[in-house]
mmCIF file of C-alpha atoms and ligand atoms in Angstrom:
data_model
loop_
_atom_site.group_PDB
_atom_site.id
_atom_site.type_symbol
_atom_site.label_atom_id
_atom_site.label_comp_id
_atom_site.label_asym_id
_atom_site.label_seq_id
_atom_site.Cartn_x
_atom_site.Cartn_y
_atom_site.Cartn_z
ATOM 1 C CA MET A 1 -4.931 25.665 -3.161
ATOM 2 C CA SER A 2 -1.898 23.440 -4.445
ATOM 3 C CA LYS A 3 0.464 22.014 -1.584
ATOM 4 C CA PRO A 4 4.272 22.735 -1.418
ATOM 5 C CA VAL A 5 6.095 20.012 -3.389
ATOM 6 C CA VAL A 6 8.835 18.021 -1.684
ATOM 7 C CA ALA A 7 11.506 15.590 -3.349
ATOM 8 C CA THR A 8 14.047 13.657 -1.637
ATOM 9 C CA ALA A 9 17.040 11.476 -2.709
ATOM 10 C CA SER A 10 19.618 9.258 -0.969
ATOM 11 C CA LEU A 11 23.289 9.594 -2.908
ATOM 12 C CA ALA A 12 26.141 7.790 -1.235
ATOM 13 C CA GLY A 13 24.161 7.513 1.995
ATOM 14 C CA CYS A 14 22.839 4.444 3.924
ATOM 15 C CA PHE A 15 19.131 5.616 4.083
ATOM 16 C CA GLY A 16 19.360 6.166 7.758
ATOM 17 C CA CYS A 17 18.410 10.158 7.132
ATOM 18 C CA HIS A 18 15.472 8.885 5.361
ATOM 19 C CA MET A 19 14.545 6.613 8.144
ATOM 20 C CA SER A 20 14.770 9.851 10.542
ATOM 21 C CA VAL A 21 12.425 11.437 8.065
ATOM 22 C CA LEU A 22 9.844 8.323 8.877
ATOM 23 C CA ASP A 23 10.788 8.670 12.568
ATOM 24 C CA ILE A 24 8.757 11.765 12.949
ATOM 25 C CA ASP A 25 5.954 9.053 13.693
ATOM 26 C CA GLU A 26 2.285 10.420 13.613
ATOM 27 C CA ARG A 27 3.489 13.753 12.230
ATOM 28 C CA ILE A 28 4.101 11.981 8.870
ATOM 29 C CA LEU A 29 0.249 12.196 8.510
ATOM 30 C CA THR A 30 0.269 15.833 9.140
ATOM 31 C CA LEU A 31 2.963 16.124 6.669
ATOM 32 C CA ILE A 32 1.239 14.222 3.934
ATOM 33 C CA ASP A 33 -1.826 16.698 4.537
ATOM 34 C CA LEU A 34 0.871 19.555 4.198
ATOM 35 C CA VAL A 35 2.968 18.781 1.065
ATOM 36 C CA GLU A 36 2.883 16.629 -1.893
ATOM 37 C CA PHE A 37 6.048 14.397 -2.672
ATOM 38 C CA ASN A 38 7.390 14.129 -5.729
ATOM 39 C CA LYS A 39 10.272 12.049 -6.924
ATOM 40 C CA SER A 40 11.402 10.146 -3.703
ATOM 41 C CA PRO A 41 12.335 6.696 -2.349
ATOM 42 C CA ILE A 42 9.157 7.567 0.297
ATOM 43 C CA ASP A 43 6.612 7.322 -2.550
ATOM 44 C CA ASP A 44 8.732 5.589 -4.973
ATOM 45 C CA ILE A 45 8.207 7.965 -7.840
ATOM 46 C CA LYS A 46 11.485 7.559 -9.886
ATOM 47 C CA THR A 47 11.808 10.772 -12.218
ATOM 48 C CA PHE A 48 10.703 14.651 -11.421
ATOM 49 C CA THR A 49 7.008 15.304 -12.821
ATOM 50 C CA LYS A 50 6.932 18.884 -11.949
ATOM 51 C CA GLN A 51 9.217 21.627 -10.361
ATOM 52 C CA CYS A 52 9.439 21.249 -6.479
ATOM 53 C CA ASP A 53 9.500 23.825 -3.834
ATOM 54 C CA ILE A 54 11.782 21.635 -1.471
ATOM 55 C CA GLY A 55 14.577 19.003 -2.198
ATOM 56 C CA ILE A 56 16.252 17.073 0.351
ATOM 57 C CA ILE A 57 19.165 14.877 -0.176
ATOM 58 C CA GLU A 58 20.789 12.486 2.034
ATOM 59 C CA GLY A 59 24.517 11.265 1.004
ATOM 60 C CA GLY A 60 27.203 12.877 -0.818
ATOM 61 C CA CYS A 61 28.629 12.160 -4.341
ATOM 62 C CA CYS A 62 30.774 9.101 -5.226
ATOM 63 C CA ASN A 63 29.895 8.343 -8.559
ATOM 64 C CA SER A 64 28.854 9.996 -11.944
ATOM 65 C CA GLU A 65 25.211 8.830 -11.196
ATOM 66 C CA ASN A 66 25.213 10.792 -7.795
ATOM 67 C CA VAL A 67 26.590 13.898 -9.594
ATOM 68 C CA GLU A 68 23.827 13.692 -12.444
ATOM 69 C CA ASN A 69 20.920 13.216 -9.639
ATOM 70 C CA LEU A 70 22.263 16.039 -7.487
ATOM 71 C CA ARG A 71 22.242 18.390 -10.624
ATOM 72 C CA LEU A 72 18.902 17.278 -11.514
ATOM 73 C CA PHE A 73 17.501 18.025 -8.136
ATOM 74 C CA ARG A 74 19.186 21.355 -7.966
ATOM 75 C CA LYS A 75 17.346 22.360 -11.627
ATOM 76 C CA HIS A 76 14.092 20.986 -10.183
ATOM 77 C CA CYS A 77 14.000 22.234 -6.491
ATOM 78 C CA LYS A 78 13.693 25.882 -5.460
ATOM 79 C CA ILE A 79 15.326 25.067 -2.033
ATOM 80 C CA LEU A 80 17.988 22.334 -1.586
ATOM 81 C CA ILE A 81 18.820 20.882 1.808
ATOM 82 C CA ALA A 82 21.799 18.783 2.641
ATOM 83 C CA LEU A 83 20.686 15.946 5.169
ATOM 84 C CA GLY A 84 22.860 14.607 7.345
ATOM 85 C CA GLU A 85 26.632 14.274 7.749
ATOM 86 C CA CYS A 86 27.405 12.396 4.568
ATOM 87 C CA ALA A 87 25.718 14.855 2.261
ATOM 88 C CA ILE A 88 27.354 17.852 4.323
ATOM 89 C CA MET A 89 31.007 16.457 4.484
ATOM 90 C CA GLY A 90 31.014 13.047 2.821
ATOM 91 C CA GLY A 91 30.793 11.102 5.885
ATOM 92 C CA LEU A 92 31.653 7.628 6.390
ATOM 93 C CA PRO A 93 31.926 6.647 2.659
ATOM 94 C CA ALA A 94 34.841 9.714 2.454
ATOM 95 C CA MET A 95 36.897 7.440 4.773
ATOM 96 C CA ARG A 96 38.173 6.332 1.340
ATOM 97 C CA ASN A 97 39.087 9.758 0.124
ATOM 98 C CA GLY A 98 42.685 9.285 1.604
ATOM 99 C CA ILE A 99 43.275 6.191 -0.351
ATOM 100 C CA PRO A 100 43.804 6.069 -4.330
ATOM 101 C CA VAL A 101 40.831 4.795 -5.971
ATOM 102 C CA LYS A 102 42.661 1.895 -7.924
ATOM 103 C CA GLU A 103 43.876 0.453 -4.526
ATOM 104 C CA CYS A 104 40.479 0.544 -3.125
ATOM 105 C CA LEU A 105 38.998 -1.287 -6.081
ATOM 106 C CA GLU A 106 41.647 -3.760 -5.630
ATOM 107 C CA GLU A 107 41.338 -4.182 -2.069
ATOM 108 C CA ALA A 108 37.292 -4.585 -2.508
ATOM 109 C CA TYR A 109 37.388 -6.867 -5.386
ATOM 110 C CA LEU A 110 40.768 -8.589 -5.862
ATOM 111 C CA ASN A 111 42.735 -8.631 -2.426
ATOM 112 C CA CYS A 112 40.086 -9.000 0.100
ATOM 113 C CA PRO A 113 40.501 -12.499 2.057
ATOM 114 C CA THR A 114 36.687 -13.551 1.173
ATOM 115 C CA VAL A 115 37.443 -12.983 -2.457
ATOM 116 C CA ASP A 116 37.994 -16.080 -4.869
ATOM 117 C CA ASP A 117 39.016 -15.028 -8.490
ATOM 118 C CA GLY A 118 37.672 -11.810 -8.404
ATOM 119 C CA ILE A 119 37.277 -9.149 -11.045
ATOM 120 C CA ILE A 120 36.818 -5.499 -10.820
ATOM 121 C CA PRO A 121 33.382 -4.814 -12.379
ATOM 122 C CA ASN A 122 33.865 -2.890 -15.546
ATOM 123 C CA ASP A 123 30.447 -3.034 -17.608
ATOM 124 C CA ASP A 124 29.638 -0.008 -19.299
ATOM 125 C CA GLU A 125 26.008 0.444 -17.649
ATOM 126 C CA LEU A 126 28.088 0.836 -14.030
ATOM 127 C CA PRO A 127 28.578 4.578 -12.935
ATOM 128 C CA MET A 128 31.969 6.081 -12.973
ATOM 129 C CA ILE A 129 33.597 6.185 -9.521
ATOM 130 C CA LEU A 130 34.793 9.602 -8.416
ATOM 131 C CA ASP A 131 38.291 9.922 -7.691
ATOM 132 C CA ARG A 132 37.105 10.824 -4.176
ATOM 133 C CA VAL A 133 33.791 11.122 -2.236
ATOM 134 C CA TYR A 134 32.291 14.990 -2.747
ATOM 135 C CA PRO A 135 30.146 16.854 -0.234
ATOM 136 C CA LEU A 136 26.888 18.353 -2.075
ATOM 137 C CA HIS A 137 28.146 21.732 -1.650
ATOM 138 C CA GLU A 138 31.338 21.179 -3.785
ATOM 139 C CA ILE A 139 28.930 20.369 -6.523
ATOM 140 C CA VAL A 140 25.908 22.455 -6.468
ATOM 141 C CA LYS A 141 24.699 25.388 -4.241
ATOM 142 C CA ILE A 142 23.105 24.197 -1.141
ATOM 143 C CA ASP A 143 20.584 26.342 0.846
ATOM 144 C CA TYR A 144 20.260 24.594 4.127
ATOM 145 C CA TYR A 145 22.260 22.043 6.106
ATOM 146 C CA LEU A 146 20.564 19.856 8.628
ATOM 147 C CA PRO A 147 23.375 17.957 10.762
ATOM 148 C CA GLY A 148 23.505 14.705 12.455
ATOM 149 C CA CYS A 149 23.953 11.088 11.674
ATOM 150 C CA PRO A 150 21.035 10.823 11.285
ATOM 151 C CA PRO A 151 19.997 14.190 11.812
ATOM 152 C CA MET A 152 17.044 14.016 14.778
ATOM 153 C CA ALA A 153 13.376 13.546 13.719
ATOM 154 C CA ASP A 154 12.471 16.766 15.213
ATOM 155 C CA LEU A 155 15.209 18.798 13.482
ATOM 156 C CA ILE A 156 13.937 17.697 10.124
ATOM 157 C CA TRP A 157 10.353 18.311 11.460
ATOM 158 C CA ASN A 158 10.970 21.738 12.733
ATOM 159 C CA ALA A 159 13.055 22.723 9.618
ATOM 160 C CA LEU A 160 10.285 21.513 7.145
ATOM 161 C CA VAL A 161 7.620 23.285 9.256
ATOM 162 C CA ALA A 162 9.578 26.577 9.369
ATOM 163 C CA LEU A 163 10.381 26.391 5.652
ATOM 164 C CA LEU A 164 6.752 25.353 4.637
ATOM 165 C CA GLU A 165 5.458 28.566 6.733
ATOM 166 C CA GLY A 166 8.327 30.792 5.355
ATOM 167 C CA LYS A 167 9.471 31.409 8.755
ATOM 168 C CA PRO A 168 13.536 31.403 9.824
ATOM 169 C CA LEU A 169 14.957 28.271 10.870
ATOM 170 C CA ASP A 170 14.912 28.514 14.480
ATOM 171 C CA LEU A 171 16.542 25.335 15.686
ATOM 172 C CA PRO A 172 16.884 24.654 19.315
ATOM 173 C CA TYR A 173 20.093 23.229 20.445
ATOM 174 C CA GLU A 174 18.704 20.114 21.870
ATOM 175 C CA VAL A 175 17.561 19.218 18.248
ATOM 176 C CA VAL A 176 20.927 19.656 16.351
ATOM 177 C CA LYS A 177 23.037 16.554 17.166
ATOM 178 C CA PHE A 178 26.168 15.797 15.360
ATOM 179 C CA ASP A 179 27.020 12.116 16.014
HETATM 180 S S1 SF4 B 201 24.303 10.805 7.789
HETATM 181 FE FE1 SF4 B 201 24.598 8.742 8.765
HETATM 182 S S2 SF4 B 201 22.432 8.169 8.685
HETATM 183 FE FE2 SF4 B 201 22.876 9.722 6.941
HETATM 184 S S3 SF4 B 201 23.190 8.754 5.381
HETATM 185 FE FE3 SF4 B 201 25.268 9.160 6.305
HETATM 186 S S4 SF4 B 201 25.582 7.502 7.442
HETATM 187 FE FE4 SF4 B 201 23.396 7.282 6.804
#
């Protein structure tokens, strides 16, 4: 019988949520038995090769590439999970949301004390920065939210096992951590 297929991505995140996935320790061996990974930094598959059962996204959307990638995940995954505060609320990157983009770019690339003869990057290949950092649910439908910065490994494990077994997510309070 074919295994459920899982895909993961980090958008505007720090990869801490992915580290938390790896923090399930030896259960990673059970996970590999239970599921097949498709597009994910975990197996370094860069593009979808099939439809997936579960998509797990870390980080919000700060640029056009993030939006494109998120829409691709929505299209290819039956269930989409927002993993961690950046995905759920924008998190740390959203601290720029109260500041105009022009001001952010000038501060980072022109006016910062460590910049000498700066230039604001403008190569056509670069993704377009968005006016603010968007949480995932403002762009596509999200099915489940796993909070934390990062979410605890036990929370990720419990949620994945429940979804794979088709059971309701019964997550004890002890594994739901918000900071
Ligand atoms: S929620 Fe925390 S750990 Fe996860 S990507 Fe954001 S900053 Fe990193």
